[in-house]
PDB file of C-alpha atoms in Angstrom:
ATOM      1  CA  MET P  13      45.055 -42.722  21.488  1.00 60.00           C
ATOM      2  CA  PRO P  14      42.453 -42.486  24.332  1.00 62.00           C
ATOM      3  CA  ALA P  15      39.004 -41.146  23.405  1.00 62.00           C
ATOM      4  CA  LYS P  16      38.270 -37.755  24.585  1.00 63.00           C
ATOM      5  CA  ALA P  17      35.017 -37.380  26.486  1.00 63.00           C
ATOM      6  CA  ALA P  18      32.935 -35.067  24.485  1.00 61.00           C
ATOM      7  CA  THR P  19      31.963 -32.263  27.118  1.00 62.00           C
ATOM      8  CA  PRO P  20      29.140 -29.967  26.354  1.00 60.00           C
ATOM      9  CA  LYS P  21      30.314 -26.555  26.196  1.00 60.00           C
ATOM     10  CA  ALA P  22      28.278 -24.195  28.155  1.00 60.00           C
ATOM     11  CA  LYS P  23      26.212 -21.990  25.917  1.00 59.00           C
ATOM     12  CA  LYS P  24      26.028 -18.354  26.166  1.00 57.00           C
ATOM     13  CA  PRO P  25      22.920 -16.924  27.054  1.00 56.00           C
ATOM     14  CA  ALA P  26      21.575 -15.248  23.848  1.00 53.00           C
ATOM     15  CA  SER P  27      21.684 -11.424  24.544  1.00 52.00           C
ATOM     16  CA  ALA P  28      18.126 -10.601  23.626  1.00 54.00           C
ATOM     17  CA  LYS P  29      18.518  -7.032  22.374  1.00 65.00           C
ATOM     18  CA  THR P  30      15.098  -5.933  21.613  1.00 65.00           C
ATOM     19  CA  ALA P  31      14.479  -2.252  20.043  1.00 63.00           C
ATOM     20  CA  THR P  32      12.691   0.078  22.121  1.00 77.00           C
ATOM     21  CA  HIS P  33      11.411   1.676  18.945  1.00 76.00           C
ATOM     22  CA  PRO P  34       9.259   0.589  16.045  1.00 83.00           C
ATOM     23  CA  SER P  35      10.720  -0.325  12.622  1.00 87.00           C
ATOM     24  CA  TYR P  36      12.465   2.409  10.669  1.00 87.00           C
ATOM     25  CA  SER P  37      10.076   2.112   7.861  1.00 89.00           C
ATOM     26  CA  SER P  38       7.325   2.993  10.182  1.00 90.00           C
ATOM     27  CA  MET P  39       9.222   5.692  12.000  1.00 90.00           C
ATOM     28  CA  ILE P  40       9.738   7.276   8.349  1.00 90.00           C
ATOM     29  CA  LYS P  41       6.312   7.044   7.321  1.00 91.00           C
ATOM     30  CA  LYS P  42       5.226   8.975  10.692  1.00 91.00           C
ATOM     31  CA  ALA P  43       8.083  11.457  10.289  1.00 91.00           C
ATOM     32  CA  ILE P  44       7.085  12.432   6.747  1.00 90.00           C
ATOM     33  CA  LYS P  45       3.271  12.397   7.764  1.00 90.00           C
ATOM     34  CA  ASP P  46       3.977  14.574  10.926  1.00 90.00           C
ATOM     35  CA  LEU P  47       6.367  16.876   8.919  1.00 90.00           C
ATOM     36  CA  ASN P  48       3.938  17.523   6.348  1.00 87.00           C
ATOM     37  CA  GLU P  49       6.232  19.572   3.991  1.00 87.00           C
ATOM     38  CA  LYS P  50       5.060  20.421   0.895  1.00 87.00           C
ATOM     39  CA  GLY P  51       7.951  19.878  -1.326  1.00 88.00           C
ATOM     40  CA  GLY P  52       8.522  16.469   0.644  1.00 89.00           C
ATOM     41  CA  SER P  53      10.802  15.730   3.580  1.00 89.00           C
ATOM     42  CA  SER P  54      14.653  15.411   3.187  1.00 90.00           C
ATOM     43  CA  LYS P  55      16.531  12.590   4.772  1.00 89.00           C
ATOM     44  CA  ALA P  56      18.208  15.180   7.079  1.00 90.00           C
ATOM     45  CA  ALA P  57      14.654  16.221   8.284  1.00 92.00           C
ATOM     46  CA  ILE P  58      13.562  12.569   8.850  1.00 91.00           C
ATOM     47  CA  MET P  59      16.794  11.766  10.735  1.00 91.00           C
ATOM     48  CA  LYS P  60      16.196  14.907  12.935  1.00 91.00           C
ATOM     49  CA  TYR P  61      12.641  14.043  13.567  1.00 91.00           C
ATOM     50  CA  ILE P  62      13.377  10.205  14.512  1.00 91.00           C
ATOM     51  CA  SER P  63      16.433  11.113  16.716  1.00 90.00           C
ATOM     52  CA  ALA P  64      14.243  13.777  18.522  1.00 90.00           C
ATOM     53  CA  ASN P  65      11.097  11.298  19.165  1.00 90.00           C
ATOM     54  CA  TYR P  66      12.779   7.968  19.431  1.00 88.00           C
ATOM     55  CA  LYS P  67      15.629   6.269  21.080  1.00 88.00           C
ATOM     56  CA  VAL P  68      17.949   5.315  18.577  1.00 86.00           C
ATOM     57  CA  ASN P  69      21.554   4.633  18.444  1.00 84.00           C
ATOM     58  CA  ASP P  70      24.534   6.360  16.576  1.00 83.00           C
ATOM     59  CA  LYS P  71      24.027   4.047  13.677  1.00 86.00           C
ATOM     60  CA  ALA P  72      20.557   5.356  12.880  1.00 88.00           C
ATOM     61  CA  ALA P  73      21.706   7.261  10.055  1.00 89.00           C
ATOM     62  CA  ASN P  74      22.888   4.505   8.046  1.00 91.00           C
ATOM     63  CA  GLN P  75      19.794   2.632   9.068  1.00 90.00           C
ATOM     64  CA  VAL P  76      17.304   5.534   7.872  1.00 90.00           C
ATOM     65  CA  LYS P  77      19.378   5.474   4.428  1.00 91.00           C
ATOM     66  CA  LEU P  78      18.961   1.825   3.890  1.00 92.00           C
ATOM     67  CA  ALA P  79      15.354   1.825   5.006  1.00 91.00           C
ATOM     68  CA  LEU P  80      14.830   4.844   2.554  1.00 90.00           C
ATOM     69  CA  ARG P  81      16.132   3.038  -0.406  1.00 90.00           C
ATOM     70  CA  ARG P  82      14.306  -0.095   0.275  1.00 91.00           C
ATOM     71  CA  MET P  83      10.891   1.939   0.740  1.00 89.00           C
ATOM     72  CA  VAL P  84      11.586   3.780  -2.633  1.00 88.00           C
ATOM     73  CA  ALA P  85      12.148   0.275  -4.304  1.00 89.00           C
ATOM     74  CA  LYS P  86       8.579  -1.060  -2.909  1.00 89.00           C
ATOM     75  CA  LYS P  87       7.103   2.129  -3.520  1.00 86.00           C
ATOM     76  CA  GLU P  88       6.256   2.698   0.211  1.00 86.00           C
ATOM     77  CA  VAL P  89       7.615   6.352  -0.280  1.00 87.00           C
ATOM     78  CA  VAL P  90       8.232   8.175  -3.427  1.00 85.00           C
ATOM     79  CA  HIS P  91      10.608  10.839  -4.707  1.00 81.00           C
ATOM     80  CA  ALA P  92       9.318  14.470  -4.275  1.00 84.00           C
ATOM     81  CA  SER P  93      11.288  15.324  -7.415  1.00 80.00           C
ATOM     82  CA  THR P  94      12.016  13.285 -10.647  1.00 77.00           C
ATOM     83  CA  LYS P  95      16.012  14.071 -10.557  1.00 75.00           C
ATOM     84  CA  SER P  96      16.718  12.232  -7.282  1.00 75.00           C
ATOM     85  CA  HIS P  97      17.088   8.369  -6.800  1.00 79.00           C
ATOM     86  CA  GLY P  98      18.310   6.338  -4.166  1.00 75.00           C
ATOM     87  CA  ALA P  99      18.064   7.675  -0.679  1.00 77.00           C
ATOM     88  CA  SER P 100      18.848  11.430  -1.875  1.00 79.00           C
ATOM     89  CA  GLY P 101      16.445  14.176  -2.355  1.00 82.00           C
ATOM     90  CA  SER P 102      13.128  14.758  -0.339  1.00 85.00           C
ATOM     91  CA  PHE P 103      10.317  12.094  -0.103  1.00 87.00           C
ATOM     92  CA  LYS P 104       6.530  12.087   0.163  1.00 86.00           C
ATOM     93  CA  LEU P 105       4.220   9.408   0.953  1.00 86.00           C
ATOM     94  CA  PRO P 106       2.460   8.041  -2.200  1.00 84.00           C
ATOM     95  CA  ALA P 107      -0.720   9.705  -3.367  1.00 81.00           C
ATOM     96  CA  LYS P 108      -3.685   7.383  -2.213  1.00 75.00           C
ATOM     97  CA  ALA P 109      -5.402   6.270  -5.518  1.00 63.00           C
ATOM     98  CA  PRO P 110      -9.134   6.684  -5.396  1.00 62.00           C
ATOM     99  CA  ALA P 111     -10.821   3.153  -5.300  1.00 61.00           C
ATOM    100  CA  ALA P 112     -12.249   2.300  -8.200  1.00 62.00           C
ATOM    101  CA  LYS P 113     -16.179   2.454  -7.959  1.00 64.00           C
ATOM    102  CA  LYS P 114     -18.155  -0.458  -9.085  1.00 62.00           C
ATOM    103  CA  PRO P 115     -20.461   0.731 -12.152  1.00 60.00           C
ATOM    104  CA  LYS P 116     -23.983   0.551 -10.927  1.00 63.00           C
ATOM    105  CA  SER P 117     -25.643   1.736 -14.154  1.00 58.00           C
ATOM    106  CA  PRO P 118     -24.801  -1.553 -15.937  1.00 57.00           C
ATOM    107  CA  LYS P 119     -27.128  -3.488 -13.427  1.00 54.00           C
ATOM    108  CA  LYS P 120     -29.982  -1.053 -13.911  1.00 55.00           C
ATOM    109  CA  VAL P 121     -29.450  -1.626 -17.626  1.00 54.00           C
ATOM    110  CA  ALA P 122     -29.627  -5.091 -17.413  1.00 54.00           C
ATOM    111  CA  ARG P 123     -32.932  -4.925 -15.528  1.00 55.00           C
ATOM    112  CA  GLN P 124     -34.453  -2.664 -18.082  1.00 55.00           C
ATOM    113  CA  GLU P 125     -33.529  -4.888 -20.743  1.00 55.00           C
ATOM    114  CA  ALA P 126     -34.959  -7.740 -19.167  1.00 55.00           C
ATOM    115  CA  SER P 127     -38.076  -5.899 -18.470  1.00 56.00           C
ATOM    116  CA  CYS P 128     -38.010  -4.605 -22.026  1.00 55.00           C
ATOM    117  CA  THR P 129     -37.542  -8.044 -23.370  1.00 59.00           C
ATOM    118  CA  GLN P 130     -40.557  -9.343 -21.443  1.00 60.00           C
ATOM    119  CA  SER P 131     -42.888  -6.674 -22.870  1.00 58.00           C
ATOM    120  CA  GLU P 132     -41.442  -6.974 -26.112  1.00 60.00           C
ATOM    121  CA  GLU P 133     -42.245 -10.920 -25.940  1.00 60.00           C
ATOM    122  CA  SER P 134     -45.687 -10.157 -24.977  1.00 60.00           C
ATOM    123  CA  ARG P 135     -46.069  -7.714 -27.738  1.00 62.00           C
ATOM    124  CA  HIS P 136     -44.676 -10.143 -30.130  1.00 59.00           C
ATOM    125  CA  SER P 137     -46.791 -12.998 -28.919  1.00 60.00           C
ATOM    126  CA  GLN P 138     -49.906 -10.873 -29.211  1.00 60.00           C
ATOM    127  CA  GLY P 139     -48.872  -9.492 -32.754  1.00 59.00           C
ATOM    128  CA  SER P 140     -48.145 -13.351 -33.835  1.00 57.00           C
ATOM    129  CA  GLN P 141     -51.864 -14.108 -32.426  1.00 58.00           C
ATOM    130  CA  GLU P 142     -53.433 -11.344 -34.396  1.00 57.00           C
ATOM    131  CA  SER P 143     -51.720 -12.108 -37.473  1.00 56.00           C
ATOM    132  CA  SER P 144     -52.625 -15.845 -37.317  1.00 56.00           C
ATOM    133  CA  GLU P 145     -56.214 -14.500 -36.705  1.00 57.00           C
ATOM    134  CA  ALA P 146     -55.997 -12.189 -39.620  1.00 58.00           C
ATOM    135  CA  GLN P 147     -54.744 -15.521 -41.750  1.00 59.00           C
ATOM    136  CA  SER P 148     -57.795 -17.565 -40.836  1.00 55.00           C
TER     137      SER P 148
END
């Protein structure tokens, strides 16, 4: 059998489709922030905002649903109601926890204790000198 010559196949140029919009998670966060609804923003309201402000395709509704599920799991968004789960219901951005302040008072206390111990030491040393003089 004759060996076939290996002819390299011409590679098809990769169609570099880059999205003309940011990631769905960032679009969702911006939509919730801009809609600023007291009871949270529904998936339909978020989708309406995204389709009005960004160039997205027909399958965006599915992508929004999947992104909402991921974001709820990662706690990037929270449900406005405790009854809803998954990509249903209304969504809010999580409340920012106040940054824990470093306690400043212990440092001051440590300084005061240090100054007290020095003065107490000097008192004790003077008292021990007086007691040793009294004994002699």
